[in-house]
Amino acid sequence: MTHAPAPVVRTKPWYRQLYVQVLVAIVIGIVLGWRWPDLATSMEPIGTTFITAMKMLIGPIVFLTIIGGIAGVADLKKVGRTGIKALTYFQVGTIVAMGAGLVAINIFRLGDGVHADASRLEVSGDAGAYIESGEHQHWWEFLTNIVPDSVFGAFVEGNILQIIFLAVVFGIALKSVGKVGEPIIEGVNRLTTVVFKVLSFVMKVAPLGAFGAMAYAIGKFGLSTLTSLGSLILLFYVTSALFVVVVLGAVLAAYVRLNIFQLFRYFKEEYLLILGTSTAEPALPGLMRKLEFMGAEKSTVRLVVPTGYSFNLDGAAIYLSLATLYIAQATDTPLSVGQQLGLLAVMLLTSKGAAGVAGGGFIALTATLSTVGHVPAAGIMLVFGIDKFMSECRAMVNFSGNAVAALFVARWENGLDVERARRVLVGEIREEVPVGKASETVESAESVAAVESVEVPVADSGAGAAVGVKR
C-alpha cells in the first residue's frame, strides 16, 4: 500500500521568531535606559503608540470572539452552563489570590515602621485623578456600569465589561432567531478573520513597541528606583510566583493533568510580549489561538478567555490586597481580621468595576479604601512610584490565570483533548507551515481550525518519519 508523500515542513529561522525579536528589543531598551536615560525617555511614544494600537483592536476582538463562541454552541443551555462554571472558577481563584496577598503582607508586615502621615502626603499627577475617580466609585457600580449608555459608547471608552455585556446579549439574540441570524453569524466569523489579520500587521512591530516601553520605563524611573521600596516589590513577585507555580500549578496538574512549566514554555512568546509592554492585552489573541490548537473547544475558549480578561485578574488581586494592607501598616491604621475579610469582600467587587479602565488598578485600590473608610485613600502615593515595576508581574499572573482557567473550564465541560494538549506541550505536535506557504504564519484563531495543523512526532517516539497533516 503506497502512502501519499508527506509535506515538507519548514521552521522559521530563529531570528525571525517573534519571541526572539521581542527579547532582543527588551535587552536593547534596558541598556538604552540605563546608559542614556534622556534619550530613552524620548522613546515613550513608540511604546505607547503600539499599546494604543493593540487596545484599539481588543474591543472588537472581545466582541466578535464572544459572539462567535456563543453562535458556535448548538445548545444555548451550554452557553449558560459554561458561563456559570467560568464565573465560579473566576471568583474562587480571585479569593485565593487575594488571600495569598493578605497572608504574605501579614507575615512580613513591610509597612510597619514607615509611620507615614496621610494628611501630609502630596497627591500629584495621575495619582490625583485616580484618587478622584476611585472616591466617586461605589461597590455596587460594578452591576450598574455593566450596561453602556449606547451601543458604541462601550467601544469608544474601551470599557471591556460593557463590551462583554453587549457581546453576550447580541450572541444570544443571534442564536435565538435561528436561520434569520445565520448570515449575520457568518458575517461575524468573516469579520473576525479580517480583524485578526489587522492584528497580525500590528504584531509585526511588537519588538519595536517592547523596545520603546522598556527604554522609557528604565530611563524615566531608573534601576535605582527599585531600592526604596524594593522589599515590597520583591514580596509581590515572590507571592505571585508561588501563587502561579503552587496554586495554579496544582489546579492544572490535579484536574487538567498538565504541567505548568510546560505551559510556560508553550506561551514563551506571549510572556515576553507582556514583559516588554507591561500589559496582557497584546497576548490575548495568541492565548486563544494556542489554546484552541492544544485541543480546547473553540466555543469554550472564546467565552472564557475574553471574559477572564475582566473577571479573572489574579495578579491584580494579589497586588490589591498587598498594597491595601501595606498602606494600612504604613499609615499606622490597625485592621482586625474581620476588617481585613471585609476588605477582601469589597475588593471582589471593586476590582471588577475598574476592569478595562485606564489606571484601573489604582482606581480599584482607591475605591476599596474609600468604601471601607478605615485606610486613607491618599496612601496610594506610597506605592504609586513603584507601580510600573509591578505591572509586568501583574499582567503575567493575569495571563497565566486565564490560560489555566480556560483549560480548567474546558476540561470541566468535556471540551478538552487532554492527550493532544500533552503532545502539544512536549513538542510532538507543532504549528508549522508546509513548503509553499513558508512565508505565512498561523496568525488568527480562525486559521488554526481552517488552515492546517502539522503534527511532528519527536525523533525518538518510534512513530516513524512521516508527518501527518490534519485538515
Coordinates of C-alpha atoms in Angstrom, one line a residue:
M1 CA 0.0 0.0 0.0
T2 CA 1.5 3.3 -1.1
H3 CA 1.2 6.4 1.0
A4 CA 1.0 10.0 -0.3
P5 CA 4.2 11.8 0.2
A6 CA 4.3 13.8 3.5
P7 CA 4.6 17.6 3.1
V8 CA 7.9 19.0 3.9
V9 CA 7.8 21.3 6.9
R10 CA 10.0 24.4 7.2
T11 CA 10.5 26.0 10.5
K12 CA 11.1 29.7 10.6
P13 CA 14.7 30.7 11.3
W14 CA 15.4 31.6 15.0
Y15 CA 16.0 35.3 14.2
R16 CA 12.5 35.5 12.6
Q17 CA 10.8 34.1 15.7
L18 CA 8.7 36.8 17.4
Y19 CA 9.8 35.9 21.0
V20 CA 13.5 36.2 20.0
Q21 CA 12.9 39.6 18.4
V22 CA 11.0 40.8 21.4
L23 CA 13.7 39.5 23.8
V24 CA 16.4 41.4 21.9
A25 CA 14.3 44.5 21.8
I26 CA 13.8 44.4 25.6
V27 CA 17.5 44.0 26.3
I28 CA 18.3 46.9 24.0
G29 CA 15.7 49.0 25.7
I30 CA 17.1 48.2 29.2
V31 CA 20.6 49.1 28.1
L32 CA 19.5 52.4 26.5
G33 CA 17.5 53.3 29.6
W34 CA 20.5 52.6 31.8
R35 CA 23.2 54.3 29.8
W36 CA 21.3 57.1 28.1
P37 CA 18.2 57.9 30.2
D38 CA 17.4 61.2 28.5
L39 CA 17.3 59.6 25.1
A40 CA 15.4 56.6 26.4
T41 CA 12.6 58.6 27.9
S42 CA 12.0 60.1 24.4
M43 CA 11.2 56.6 23.2
E44 CA 7.9 56.7 25.2
P45 CA 5.7 57.5 22.1
I46 CA 7.0 54.3 20.4
G47 CA 5.8 52.1 23.2
T48 CA 2.5 54.0 23.9
T49 CA 1.6 54.0 20.2
F50 CA 2.0 50.2 20.0
I51 CA -0.1 49.7 23.1
T52 CA -2.7 52.1 21.9
A53 CA -2.9 50.2 18.6
M54 CA -3.4 47.0 20.5
K55 CA -6.1 48.4 22.7
M56 CA -7.8 49.7 19.6
L57 CA -8.4 46.1 18.5
I58 CA -9.1 44.5 21.9
G59 CA -12.7 45.7 22.0
P60 CA -13.6 44.4 18.5
I61 CA -11.8 41.1 19.2
V62 CA -13.6 40.5 22.5
F63 CA -16.9 41.4 21.0
L64 CA -16.6 39.2 17.9
T65 CA -15.0 36.2 19.6
I66 CA -17.7 36.0 22.3
I67 CA -20.4 36.3 19.7
G68 CA -18.7 33.6 17.6
G69 CA -18.3 31.4 20.7
I70 CA -22.0 31.6 21.6
A71 CA -23.0 31.1 18.0
G72 CA -20.8 28.1 17.7
V73 CA -22.6 26.3 20.5
A74 CA -25.5 24.1 19.4
D75 CA -27.5 24.5 22.7
L76 CA -27.8 27.8 24.5
K77 CA -28.1 26.0 27.7
K78 CA -24.4 25.0 27.3
V79 CA -23.5 28.7 27.0
G80 CA -25.2 29.4 30.3
R81 CA -23.6 26.4 31.9
T82 CA -20.1 27.3 30.6
G83 CA -20.6 30.9 31.8
I84 CA -21.6 29.9 35.3
K85 CA -18.7 27.4 35.6
A86 CA -16.3 30.1 34.4
L87 CA -17.6 32.8 36.7
T88 CA -17.5 30.3 39.7
Y89 CA -13.9 29.5 38.9
F90 CA -13.0 33.2 38.5
Q91 CA -14.4 34.1 41.9
V92 CA -12.8 31.2 43.7
G93 CA -9.4 32.0 42.0
T94 CA -9.7 35.7 42.9
I95 CA -10.4 34.9 46.5
V96 CA -7.4 32.6 46.7
A97 CA -5.2 35.2 45.1
M98 CA -6.3 38.0 47.4
G99 CA -5.9 35.6 50.3
A100 CA -2.3 34.9 49.3
G101 CA -1.6 38.7 49.3
L102 CA -3.2 39.2 52.7
V103 CA -1.2 36.3 54.2
A104 CA 2.1 37.5 52.7
I105 CA 1.8 41.1 53.9
N106 CA 0.6 39.9 57.4
I107 CA 3.6 37.7 57.8
F108 CA 6.2 40.1 56.7
R109 CA 4.5 43.4 57.7
L110 CA 6.7 45.6 55.5
G111 CA 4.7 48.8 56.3
D112 CA 5.5 48.7 60.0
G113 CA 7.9 51.4 60.9
V114 CA 7.1 53.7 58.0
H115 CA 4.8 55.9 60.1
A116 CA 3.5 57.9 57.1
D117 CA 1.2 60.8 57.9
A118 CA -1.6 60.6 55.3
S119 CA -2.6 64.2 55.8
R120 CA 0.9 65.3 54.6
L121 CA 1.2 63.0 51.6
E122 CA 1.4 65.2 48.5
V123 CA -1.0 63.9 45.8
S124 CA 0.1 64.8 42.3
G125 CA -0.1 63.9 38.6
D126 CA -2.1 60.9 37.5
A127 CA -2.5 59.7 41.1
G128 CA -4.8 62.6 41.9
A129 CA -7.0 61.7 39.0
Y130 CA -7.1 58.0 40.1
I131 CA -8.0 59.0 43.7
E132 CA -10.8 61.3 42.4
S133 CA -12.2 58.5 40.2
G134 CA -11.9 55.9 42.9
E135 CA -13.5 58.1 45.6
H136 CA -16.6 58.5 43.4
Q137 CA -16.9 54.8 42.7
H138 CA -19.0 52.6 44.8
W139 CA -19.0 48.8 45.1
W140 CA -22.5 48.4 43.6
E141 CA -21.4 50.3 40.4
F142 CA -19.9 47.0 39.2
L143 CA -23.5 46.0 38.5
T144 CA -24.9 49.3 37.2
N145 CA -22.0 50.2 35.0
I146 CA -22.1 47.0 33.0
V147 CA -24.9 48.5 30.9
P148 CA -23.5 51.1 28.5
D149 CA -25.2 54.4 27.6
S150 CA -25.1 53.5 24.0
V151 CA -24.0 50.6 21.8
F152 CA -21.0 52.4 20.5
G153 CA -20.2 54.1 23.8
A154 CA -18.6 51.0 25.3
F155 CA -16.2 50.8 22.3
V156 CA -15.4 54.5 22.4
E157 CA -14.5 54.3 26.1
G158 CA -12.8 50.9 25.8
N159 CA -14.9 49.5 28.7
I160 CA -14.3 45.7 28.4
L161 CA -17.1 44.8 30.9
Q162 CA -19.7 46.7 28.8
I163 CA -18.4 45.2 25.6
I164 CA -18.7 41.7 27.1
F165 CA -22.3 42.5 28.1
L166 CA -23.2 43.6 24.6
A167 CA -21.5 40.6 23.0
V168 CA -23.4 38.2 25.3
V169 CA -26.7 39.9 24.5
F170 CA -26.1 40.0 20.8
G171 CA -24.7 36.5 20.7
I172 CA -27.8 35.0 22.4
A173 CA -30.1 37.1 20.3
L174 CA -28.5 35.9 17.1
K175 CA -28.6 32.3 18.2
S176 CA -32.3 32.6 19.3
V177 CA -33.6 33.9 15.9
G178 CA -32.4 30.8 14.1
K179 CA -31.9 30.9 10.3
V180 CA -32.5 34.7 10.2
G181 CA -29.3 35.2 12.2
E182 CA -27.2 32.7 10.2
P183 CA -26.0 35.3 7.6
I184 CA -25.0 37.7 10.4
I185 CA -23.1 35.0 12.2
E186 CA -21.3 34.1 9.0
G187 CA -20.5 37.8 8.7
V188 CA -19.2 37.9 12.2
N189 CA -16.9 35.0 11.5
R190 CA -15.6 36.7 8.4
L191 CA -15.1 40.0 10.2
T192 CA -13.2 38.1 12.9
T193 CA -10.8 36.8 10.3
V194 CA -10.3 40.3 9.0
V195 CA -9.7 41.8 12.5
F196 CA -7.2 39.1 13.3
K197 CA -5.4 39.8 10.0
V198 CA -5.2 43.5 11.0
L199 CA -3.8 42.3 14.4
S200 CA -1.1 40.3 12.6
F201 CA 0.0 43.6 10.9
V202 CA 0.2 45.3 14.3
M203 CA 2.1 42.4 15.8
K204 CA 4.9 42.7 13.3
V205 CA 6.0 45.9 15.1
A206 CA 5.7 44.3 18.6
P207 CA 9.5 44.3 19.1
L208 CA 9.6 48.0 18.4
G209 CA 6.8 48.6 20.9
A210 CA 8.5 46.5 23.6
F211 CA 11.7 48.4 23.0
G212 CA 10.0 51.8 23.4
A213 CA 8.1 50.8 26.5
M214 CA 11.1 49.2 28.3
A215 CA 13.5 52.0 27.3
Y216 CA 11.1 54.7 28.7
A217 CA 10.5 52.7 31.9
I218 CA 14.2 52.3 32.8
G219 CA 15.1 55.8 31.6
K220 CA 12.3 57.5 33.5
F221 CA 12.5 55.7 36.8
G222 CA 16.0 54.2 36.7
L223 CA 17.1 50.9 38.1
S224 CA 18.0 52.7 41.4
T225 CA 14.2 53.4 42.0
L226 CA 13.8 49.8 42.9
T227 CA 15.8 50.2 46.1
S228 CA 13.5 52.5 48.0
L229 CA 10.5 50.0 48.1
G230 CA 12.4 47.0 46.8
S231 CA 11.2 44.8 49.7
L232 CA 7.5 45.4 48.7
I233 CA 8.3 44.7 45.0
L234 CA 10.2 41.5 46.0
L235 CA 7.4 40.3 48.2
F236 CA 4.9 40.9 45.4
Y237 CA 7.0 39.0 42.9
V238 CA 7.7 36.1 45.2
T239 CA 4.0 35.8 46.3
S240 CA 2.9 36.0 42.6
A241 CA 5.4 33.3 41.6
L242 CA 4.3 31.0 44.4
F243 CA 0.7 31.5 43.5
V244 CA 1.2 30.6 39.9
V245 CA 3.5 27.7 40.5
V246 CA 1.9 26.2 43.6
V247 CA -1.8 27.1 43.3
L248 CA -2.3 27.3 39.5
G249 CA 0.2 24.5 39.0
A250 CA -1.7 22.3 41.4
V251 CA -5.0 23.0 39.7
L252 CA -3.5 22.3 36.3
A253 CA -1.8 19.1 37.5
A254 CA -4.6 17.6 39.7
Y255 CA -7.6 18.3 37.5
V256 CA -6.4 19.0 33.9
R257 CA -3.4 16.6 34.2
L258 CA -1.0 19.1 32.5
N259 CA 2.4 20.5 33.6
I260 CA 2.5 24.3 34.4
F261 CA 6.2 24.6 33.4
Q262 CA 5.5 23.1 30.0
L263 CA 2.7 25.6 29.7
F264 CA 5.2 28.4 30.5
R265 CA 7.4 27.2 27.6
Y266 CA 4.5 26.9 25.2
F267 CA 3.5 30.5 25.8
K268 CA 7.0 32.0 25.9
E269 CA 6.3 34.4 23.0
E270 CA 3.3 35.8 24.9
Y271 CA 5.2 36.2 28.2
L272 CA 8.0 38.1 26.5
L273 CA 5.5 40.4 24.8
I274 CA 3.8 41.1 28.2
L275 CA 7.2 41.7 29.7
G276 CA 8.0 44.3 27.1
T277 CA 4.7 46.1 27.0
S278 CA 3.6 45.7 30.7
T279 CA 0.1 44.7 29.7
A280 CA -1.5 41.4 28.9
E281 CA -3.8 42.7 26.1
P282 CA -1.4 42.1 23.2
A283 CA -1.2 38.4 24.2
L284 CA -5.0 37.8 24.2
P285 CA -5.2 36.6 20.5
G286 CA -2.2 34.4 20.9
L287 CA -3.6 32.9 24.0
M288 CA -6.9 32.0 22.3
R289 CA -5.2 30.6 19.2
K290 CA -2.8 28.4 21.1
L291 CA -5.5 27.1 23.5
E292 CA -7.6 26.1 20.5
F293 CA -4.5 24.4 18.9
M294 CA -3.9 22.5 22.1
G295 CA -7.4 20.9 21.8
A296 CA -9.6 23.2 23.8
E297 CA -13.1 23.6 22.4
K298 CA -13.3 26.8 20.4
S299 CA -16.6 27.9 21.8
T300 CA -15.3 27.5 25.4
V301 CA -12.1 29.4 24.7
R302 CA -13.9 32.2 23.1
L303 CA -16.3 32.6 26.0
V304 CA -13.9 32.0 28.9
V305 CA -10.7 33.9 27.8
P306 CA -12.2 37.3 26.8
T307 CA -14.4 37.3 29.9
G308 CA -11.5 36.3 32.1
Y309 CA -9.6 39.4 31.0
S310 CA -12.1 41.4 33.1
F311 CA -13.3 38.9 35.7
N312 CA -10.2 36.7 36.4
L313 CA -7.3 39.0 37.3
D314 CA -5.3 37.0 39.7
G315 CA -2.2 39.3 39.5
A316 CA -4.3 42.4 40.2
A317 CA -6.0 40.6 43.1
I318 CA -2.7 39.8 44.7
Y319 CA -1.5 43.4 44.2
L320 CA -4.7 44.9 45.5
S321 CA -4.6 43.0 48.8
L322 CA -0.8 43.5 49.3
A323 CA -1.0 47.3 48.5
T324 CA -4.0 47.9 50.7
L325 CA -2.5 46.2 53.8
Y326 CA 0.9 47.8 53.2
I327 CA -0.8 51.3 53.1
A328 CA -2.7 50.4 56.3
Q329 CA 0.5 49.4 58.0
A330 CA 2.5 52.3 56.7
T331 CA -0.1 54.8 57.9
D332 CA -0.5 53.1 61.3
T333 CA -4.1 52.1 60.6
P334 CA -4.8 48.9 62.6
L335 CA -7.1 46.4 60.9
S336 CA -8.6 43.4 62.7
V337 CA -9.1 40.1 61.0
G338 CA -12.7 40.8 60.5
Q339 CA -11.9 44.2 58.8
Q340 CA -9.4 42.5 56.5
L341 CA -12.0 40.0 55.5
G342 CA -14.4 42.9 54.9
L343 CA -11.8 44.5 52.7
L344 CA -11.5 41.2 50.7
A345 CA -15.3 41.2 50.1
V346 CA -15.2 44.8 48.9
M347 CA -12.2 44.2 46.7
L348 CA -14.0 41.3 44.9
L349 CA -16.4 43.9 43.5
T350 CA -14.3 47.0 43.1
S351 CA -11.6 45.0 41.2
K352 CA -14.2 44.1 38.6
G353 CA -15.7 47.6 38.4
A354 CA -12.4 49.1 37.3
A355 CA -11.5 46.4 34.8
G356 CA -10.6 47.7 31.4
V357 CA -10.3 51.3 32.5
A358 CA -7.1 53.3 32.3
G359 CA -5.5 53.3 35.7
G360 CA -7.9 50.6 36.7
G361 CA -5.6 49.1 39.4
F362 CA -5.3 52.4 41.2
I363 CA -9.0 53.3 40.8
A364 CA -9.9 49.9 42.3
L365 CA -7.4 50.4 45.1
T366 CA -8.8 53.9 45.9
A367 CA -12.4 52.7 45.6
T368 CA -11.7 49.9 48.1
L369 CA -10.1 52.3 50.6
S370 CA -12.9 54.9 50.2
T371 CA -15.6 52.3 50.6
V372 CA -14.4 50.8 53.8
G373 CA -13.2 54.2 55.2
H374 CA -10.6 52.8 57.5
V375 CA -7.4 53.4 55.4
P376 CA -6.7 56.9 53.9
A377 CA -7.0 56.9 50.1
A378 CA -4.1 59.4 49.8
G379 CA -1.9 56.5 51.0
I380 CA -1.7 55.2 47.4
M381 CA 1.1 57.8 46.9
L382 CA 3.3 55.4 48.9
V383 CA 3.1 52.8 46.2
F384 CA 2.4 55.0 43.1
G385 CA 6.1 55.4 42.2
I386 CA 6.9 51.7 42.0
D387 CA 3.7 50.6 40.3
K388 CA 5.4 50.5 36.9
F389 CA 7.8 47.8 38.2
M390 CA 4.8 45.7 39.4
S391 CA 2.7 46.0 36.2
E392 CA 4.7 43.3 34.3
C393 CA 4.3 40.8 37.0
R394 CA 0.6 41.6 37.4
A395 CA 0.0 41.1 33.7
M396 CA 1.9 37.8 33.6
V397 CA 0.0 36.4 36.5
N398 CA -3.3 37.6 34.9
F399 CA -2.3 35.9 31.7
S400 CA -1.3 32.6 33.5
G401 CA -4.6 32.6 35.4
N402 CA -6.7 32.9 32.3
A403 CA -4.7 30.2 30.5
V404 CA -5.3 27.8 33.4
A405 CA -8.9 28.9 33.7
A406 CA -9.7 28.2 30.1
L407 CA -8.1 24.7 30.3
F408 CA -9.9 24.0 33.6
V409 CA -13.4 25.0 32.3
A410 CA -12.8 23.2 29.0
R411 CA -11.9 20.0 30.9
W412 CA -15.0 20.6 33.2
E413 CA -17.2 20.8 30.1
N414 CA -15.5 17.7 28.5
G415 CA -14.3 20.1 25.8
L416 CA -10.5 19.4 26.0
D417 CA -8.5 16.8 24.2
V418 CA -6.0 16.2 27.0
E419 CA -3.9 13.8 25.1
R420 CA -3.4 16.3 22.2
A421 CA -2.7 19.0 24.8
R422 CA 0.1 16.9 26.3
R423 CA 1.6 16.2 22.9
V424 CA 1.5 19.9 22.0
L425 CA 3.1 20.9 25.3
V426 CA 6.0 18.5 24.9
G427 CA 6.5 19.5 21.3
E428 CA 5.2 16.4 19.5
I429 CA 2.6 18.5 17.7
R430 CA 3.7 21.9 16.5
E431 CA 2.2 24.7 14.5
E432 CA 4.1 24.6 11.2
V433 CA 3.6 25.6 7.6
P434 CA 4.3 23.3 4.6
V435 CA 6.7 24.5 2.0
G436 CA 4.9 26.8 -0.4
K437 CA 3.4 28.7 2.5
A438 CA 6.5 29.2 4.4
S439 CA 6.1 33.0 4.4
E440 CA 2.7 32.7 6.1
T441 CA 2.1 32.1 9.7
V442 CA -1.0 30.8 11.5
E443 CA -1.9 34.3 12.7
S444 CA -5.5 34.1 13.8
A445 CA -7.6 31.9 16.0
E446 CA -9.7 31.1 12.9
S447 CA -6.8 29.8 10.9
V448 CA -6.0 27.1 13.5
A449 CA -9.1 25.2 12.5
A450 CA -9.5 26.4 9.0
V451 CA -5.9 26.2 7.5
E452 CA -3.9 23.2 8.8
S453 CA -2.1 21.9 11.8
V454 CA 1.0 19.8 11.2
E455 CA 1.8 17.0 13.6
V456 CA 5.6 16.4 14.0
P457 CA 6.4 13.2 16.0
V458 CA 9.5 13.5 18.1
A459 CA 12.6 11.8 16.8
D460 CA 12.7 9.0 19.5
S461 CA 9.0 8.4 19.6
G462 CA 9.2 5.4 17.3
A463 CA 6.4 6.8 15.2
G464 CA 8.5 6.9 12.0
A465 CA 9.4 9.8 9.8
A466 CA 6.0 10.6 8.4
V467 CA 4.4 13.9 9.1
G468 CA 0.6 13.8 9.5
V469 CA -1.4 16.7 8.2
K470 CA -4.7 17.2 9.9
R471 CA -7.3 19.2 7.8

